[in-house]
PDB file of C-alpha atoms in Angstrom:
ATOM      1  CA  MET A   1       0.131  -0.167   0.031  1.00  0.00           C
ATOM      2  CA  SER A   2       1.209   3.653  -1.066  1.00  0.00           C
ATOM      3  CA  ASP A   3       2.470   5.763   2.035  1.00  0.00           C
ATOM      4  CA  VAL A   4       0.105   8.647   0.523  1.00  0.00           C
ATOM      5  CA  ILE A   5      -2.845   6.023   1.298  1.00  0.00           C
ATOM      6  CA  VAL A   6      -1.802   4.977   4.855  1.00  0.00           C
ATOM      7  CA  LEU A   7      -1.203   8.411   5.958  1.00  0.00           C
ATOM      8  CA  PRO A   8      -4.663   9.507   6.736  1.00  0.00           C
ATOM      9  CA  PHE A   9      -5.191   6.216   8.713  1.00  0.00           C
ATOM     10  CA  VAL A  10      -2.179   7.079  10.648  1.00  0.00           C
ATOM     11  CA  LEU A  11      -2.791  10.450  11.317  1.00  0.00           C
ATOM     12  CA  ALA A  12      -6.627  10.344  12.304  1.00  0.00           C
ATOM     13  CA  PRO A  13      -6.059   8.750  15.793  1.00  0.00           C
ATOM     14  CA  VAL A  14      -3.811  11.759  16.354  1.00  0.00           C
ATOM     15  CA  VAL A  15      -6.232  14.191  15.165  1.00  0.00           C
ATOM     16  CA  LEU A  16      -9.204  12.238  17.164  1.00  0.00           C
ATOM     17  CA  VAL A  17      -7.219  12.990  20.501  1.00  0.00           C
ATOM     18  CA  ALA A  18      -6.193  16.325  19.671  1.00  0.00           C
ATOM     19  CA  ALA A  19      -9.796  17.352  18.773  1.00  0.00           C
ATOM     20  CA  ALA A  20     -11.304  15.793  21.676  1.00  0.00           C
ATOM     21  CA  PHE A  21      -8.749  17.345  24.006  1.00  0.00           C
ATOM     22  CA  GLY A  22      -9.648  20.883  22.520  1.00  0.00           C
ATOM     23  CA  LEU A  23     -13.315  20.367  22.891  1.00  0.00           C
ATOM     24  CA  VAL A  24     -12.634  19.559  26.601  1.00  0.00           C
ATOM     25  CA  VAL A  25     -10.516  22.586  26.776  1.00  0.00           C
ATOM     26  CA  HIS A  26     -13.028  24.605  24.954  1.00  0.00           C
ATOM     27  CA  ALA A  27     -16.116  23.426  27.420  1.00  0.00           C
ATOM     28  CA  VAL A  28     -13.629  24.397  30.517  1.00  0.00           C
ATOM     29  CA  GLN A  29     -12.881  27.632  29.368  1.00  0.00           C
ATOM     30  CA  ARG A  30     -16.609  28.447  28.977  1.00  0.00           C
ATOM     31  CA  ALA A  31     -17.254  27.046  32.079  1.00  0.00           C
ATOM     32  CA  TRP A  32     -14.928  29.003  33.940  1.00  0.00           C
ATOM     33  CA  ALA A  33     -16.194  31.981  32.030  1.00  0.00           C
ATOM     34  CA  ALA A  34     -19.621  31.329  33.229  1.00  0.00           C
ATOM     35  CA  GLU A  35     -20.889  31.369  29.204  1.00  0.00           C
ATOM     36  CA  TRP A  36     -22.794  27.857  29.196  1.00  0.00           C
ATOM     37  CA  PRO A  37     -25.619  29.397  26.835  1.00  0.00           C
ATOM     38  CA  THR A  38     -23.174  30.391  24.258  1.00  0.00           C
ATOM     39  CA  LEU A  39     -21.364  26.823  24.138  1.00  0.00           C
ATOM     40  CA  ALA A  40     -21.998  26.737  20.229  1.00  0.00           C
ATOM     41  CA  SER A  41     -19.312  28.496  18.429  1.00  0.00           C
ATOM     42  CA  PRO A  42     -17.224  28.054  15.151  1.00  0.00           C
ATOM     43  CA  ARG A  43     -14.377  26.854  17.365  1.00  0.00           C
ATOM     44  CA  ALA A  44     -16.770  24.113  18.985  1.00  0.00           C
ATOM     45  CA  LEU A  45     -18.309  23.054  15.851  1.00  0.00           C
ATOM     46  CA  GLY A  46     -15.144  23.124  14.057  1.00  0.00           C
ATOM     47  CA  LEU A  47     -13.850  20.656  16.952  1.00  0.00           C
ATOM     48  CA  VAL A  48     -16.726  18.323  16.694  1.00  0.00           C
ATOM     49  CA  SER A  49     -16.465  18.164  12.862  1.00  0.00           C
ATOM     50  CA  ALA A  50     -12.738  17.292  13.575  1.00  0.00           C
ATOM     51  CA  LEU A  51     -13.689  14.666  16.008  1.00  0.00           C
ATOM     52  CA  ALA A  52     -16.315  12.761  13.873  1.00  0.00           C
ATOM     53  CA  LEU A  53     -14.313  12.824  10.749  1.00  0.00           C
ATOM     54  CA  SER A  54     -11.126  11.423  12.322  1.00  0.00           C
ATOM     55  CA  GLY A  55     -13.413   9.255  14.339  1.00  0.00           C
ATOM     56  CA  THR A  56     -14.742   7.896  11.032  1.00  0.00           C
ATOM     57  CA  LEU A  57     -11.250   7.168   9.378  1.00  0.00           C
ATOM     58  CA  THR A  58      -9.995   5.790  12.837  1.00  0.00           C
ATOM     59  CA  LEU A  59     -13.125   3.382  12.952  1.00  0.00           C
ATOM     60  CA  TYR A  60     -12.542   2.313   9.605  1.00  0.00           C
ATOM     61  CA  ALA A  61      -8.957   1.660   9.879  1.00  0.00           C
ATOM     62  CA  TYR A  62      -9.514  -0.405  13.224  1.00  0.00           C
ATOM     63  CA  ALA A  63     -12.268  -2.426  11.684  1.00  0.00           C
ATOM     64  CA  HIS A  64     -10.580  -2.950   8.378  1.00  0.00           C
ATOM     65  CA  MET A  65      -7.415  -4.268  10.199  1.00  0.00           C
ATOM     66  CA  ARG A  66      -9.344  -6.300  12.663  1.00  0.00           C
ATOM     67  CA  TYR A  67     -11.591  -8.061  10.458  1.00  0.00           C
ATOM     68  CA  MET A  68     -10.305  -7.828   6.690  1.00  0.00           C
ATOM     69  CA  THR A  69      -6.554  -7.925   6.839  1.00  0.00           C
ATOM     70  CA  THR A  70      -4.452 -11.103   6.763  1.00  0.00           C
ATOM     71  CA  PHE A  71      -2.097 -12.718   4.513  1.00  0.00           C
ATOM     72  CA  GLN A  72      -4.019 -15.839   3.541  1.00  0.00           C
ATOM     73  CA  PRO A  73      -7.708 -15.367   2.632  1.00  0.00           C
ATOM     74  CA  GLN A  74      -8.183 -18.767   4.106  1.00  0.00           C
ATOM     75  CA  ASP A  75      -6.707 -17.721   7.366  1.00  0.00           C
ATOM     76  CA  LEU A  76      -9.504 -14.996   7.699  1.00  0.00           C
ATOM     77  CA  CYS A  77     -12.339 -17.145   8.561  1.00  0.00           C
ATOM     78  CA  MET A  78     -10.140 -19.592  11.175  1.00  0.00           C
ATOM     79  CA  LEU A  79      -9.173 -16.247  12.806  1.00  0.00           C
ATOM     80  CA  ARG A  80     -12.367 -14.276  12.959  1.00  0.00           C
ATOM     81  CA  ALA A  81     -14.945 -17.231  12.889  1.00  0.00           C
ATOM     82  CA  GLY A  82     -13.393 -20.488  13.879  1.00  0.00           C
ATOM     83  CA  VAL A  83     -14.596 -21.634  10.524  1.00  0.00           C
ATOM     84  CA  ARG A  84     -12.145 -23.636   8.059  1.00  0.00           C
ATOM     85  CA  GLY A  85     -12.443 -22.499   4.540  1.00  0.00           C
ATOM     86  CA  VAL A  86     -12.070 -19.248   2.363  1.00  0.00           C
ATOM     87  CA  PRO A  87     -14.710 -16.200   2.799  1.00  0.00           C
ATOM     88  CA  ASP A  88     -18.029 -16.845   1.269  1.00  0.00           C
ATOM     89  CA  ALA A  89     -18.148 -12.978   0.729  1.00  0.00           C
ATOM     90  CA  ARG A  90     -15.748 -10.158   1.411  1.00  0.00           C
ATOM     91  CA  SER A  91     -16.272  -6.081   0.901  1.00  0.00           C
ATOM     92  CA  ASP A  92     -14.395  -3.183   1.862  1.00  0.00           C
ATOM     93  CA  PHE A  93     -17.058  -0.945   1.794  1.00  0.00           C
ATOM     94  CA  PRO A  94     -19.454  -1.416   3.320  1.00  0.00           C
ATOM     95  CA  LEU A  95     -17.160  -3.682   5.412  1.00  0.00           C
ATOM     96  CA  SER A  96     -18.481  -7.152   5.249  1.00  0.00           C
ATOM     97  CA  LEU A  97     -16.717 -10.595   5.700  1.00  0.00           C
ATOM     98  CA  VAL A  98     -19.385 -13.583   5.436  1.00  0.00           C
ATOM     99  CA  CYS A  99     -17.801 -16.880   6.929  1.00  0.00           C
ATOM    100  CA  GLY A 100     -20.028 -20.122   6.902  1.00  0.00           C
ATOM    101  CA  GLY A 101     -22.938 -17.822   6.088  1.00  0.00           C
ATOM    102  CA  ALA A 102     -22.647 -15.634   9.197  1.00  0.00           C
ATOM    103  CA  GLU A 103     -21.413 -11.988   9.277  1.00  0.00           C
ATOM    104  CA  VAL A 104     -18.247 -11.591  10.974  1.00  0.00           C
ATOM    105  CA  VAL A 105     -18.070  -7.626  11.239  1.00  0.00           C
ATOM    106  CA  PRO A 106     -20.365  -6.414  13.982  1.00  0.00           C
ATOM    107  CA  VAL A 107     -23.568  -4.852  13.046  1.00  0.00           C
ATOM    108  CA  TRP A 108     -22.938  -1.568  14.623  1.00  0.00           C
ATOM    109  CA  ILE A 109     -19.560  -0.724  12.268  1.00  0.00           C
ATOM    110  CA  ASN A 110     -21.168  -0.062   9.102  1.00  0.00           C
ATOM    111  CA  PRO A 111     -24.097   2.558  10.256  1.00  0.00           C
ATOM    112  CA  ALA A 112     -21.230   4.381  12.547  1.00  0.00           C
ATOM    113  CA  LEU A 113     -19.360   4.691   9.324  1.00  0.00           C
ATOM    114  CA  PHE A 114     -22.183   6.245   7.398  1.00  0.00           C
ATOM    115  CA  VAL A 115     -23.366   8.199  10.431  1.00  0.00           C
ATOM    116  CA  LEU A 116     -20.035   9.933  11.578  1.00  0.00           C
ATOM    117  CA  PRO A 117     -19.422  11.457   8.341  1.00  0.00           C
ATOM    118  CA  VAL A 118     -22.859  13.027   8.342  1.00  0.00           C
ATOM    119  CA  ILE A 119     -22.327  14.484  11.821  1.00  0.00           C
ATOM    120  CA  GLY A 120     -19.098  15.815  10.854  1.00  0.00           C
ATOM    121  CA  LEU A 121     -20.072  17.651   7.551  1.00  0.00           C
ATOM    122  CA  ALA A 122     -23.277  18.811   9.583  1.00  0.00           C
ATOM    123  CA  ALA A 123     -20.903  20.482  12.136  1.00  0.00           C
ATOM    124  CA  MET A 124     -18.319  21.811   9.516  1.00  0.00           C
ATOM    125  CA  ALA A 125     -21.377  23.476   7.690  1.00  0.00           C
ATOM    126  CA  ALA A 126     -22.862  24.928  10.863  1.00  0.00           C
ATOM    127  CA  ALA A 127     -19.504  26.285  11.672  1.00  0.00           C
ATOM    128  CA  VAL A 128     -18.850  28.004   8.715  1.00  0.00           C
ATOM    129  CA  ARG A 129     -22.707  29.184   8.696  1.00  0.00           C
ATOM    130  CA  TYR A 130     -22.306  30.310  12.121  1.00  0.00           C
ATOM    131  CA  ALA A 131     -19.021  32.344  11.651  1.00  0.00           C
ATOM    132  CA  SER A 132     -20.239  33.989   8.385  1.00  0.00           C
ATOM    133  CA  ILE A 133     -23.507  35.474  10.055  1.00  0.00           C
ATOM    134  CA  ARG A 134     -21.711  36.332  13.304  1.00  0.00           C
ATOM    135  CA  PRO A 135     -20.878  39.885  13.857  1.00  0.00           C
ATOM    136  CA  ASP A 136     -17.220  40.687  13.907  1.00  0.00           C
ATOM    137  CA  ARG A 137     -16.489  41.315  17.704  1.00  0.00           C
ATOM    138  CA  LYS A 138     -13.236  43.608  16.788  1.00  0.00           C
ATOM    139  CA  SER A 139     -14.923  45.954  14.147  1.00  0.00           C
ATOM    140  CA  SER A 140     -18.169  46.424  16.648  1.00  0.00           C
ATOM    141  CA  GLN A 141     -16.030  47.716  19.155  1.00  0.00           C
ATOM    142  CA  VAL A 142     -14.549  50.716  17.194  1.00  0.00           C
TER     143      VAL A 142
END
């Protein structure tokens, strides 16, 4: 696999942790300033977007490495389902591995891989919209 393809999956957990930490710091700063009603801001929405989108890449990388990666296809079913033989069906997106007529990939992974990007893109759109309609604080203090 090319390094260009692997790089996002390596950086995604780092971005995930950094976004979660940034969101916690933002919430604590707002709590100290007693601004709970105005917790929604472009910064918070951007951090939620980064959290959801990097979470999507992290989950996909984890699930793909856990359920789909092996050097020999016949070993996949033995390792994951305890069934000898090659997989009945295998798909990278949506993630699917069928061994002996049973799906090996947990049922919650594919819905999460569809919902997380929607949350991330919605938060990004809301951040852009909120930042564009919010009056500039510096120019109004003149």
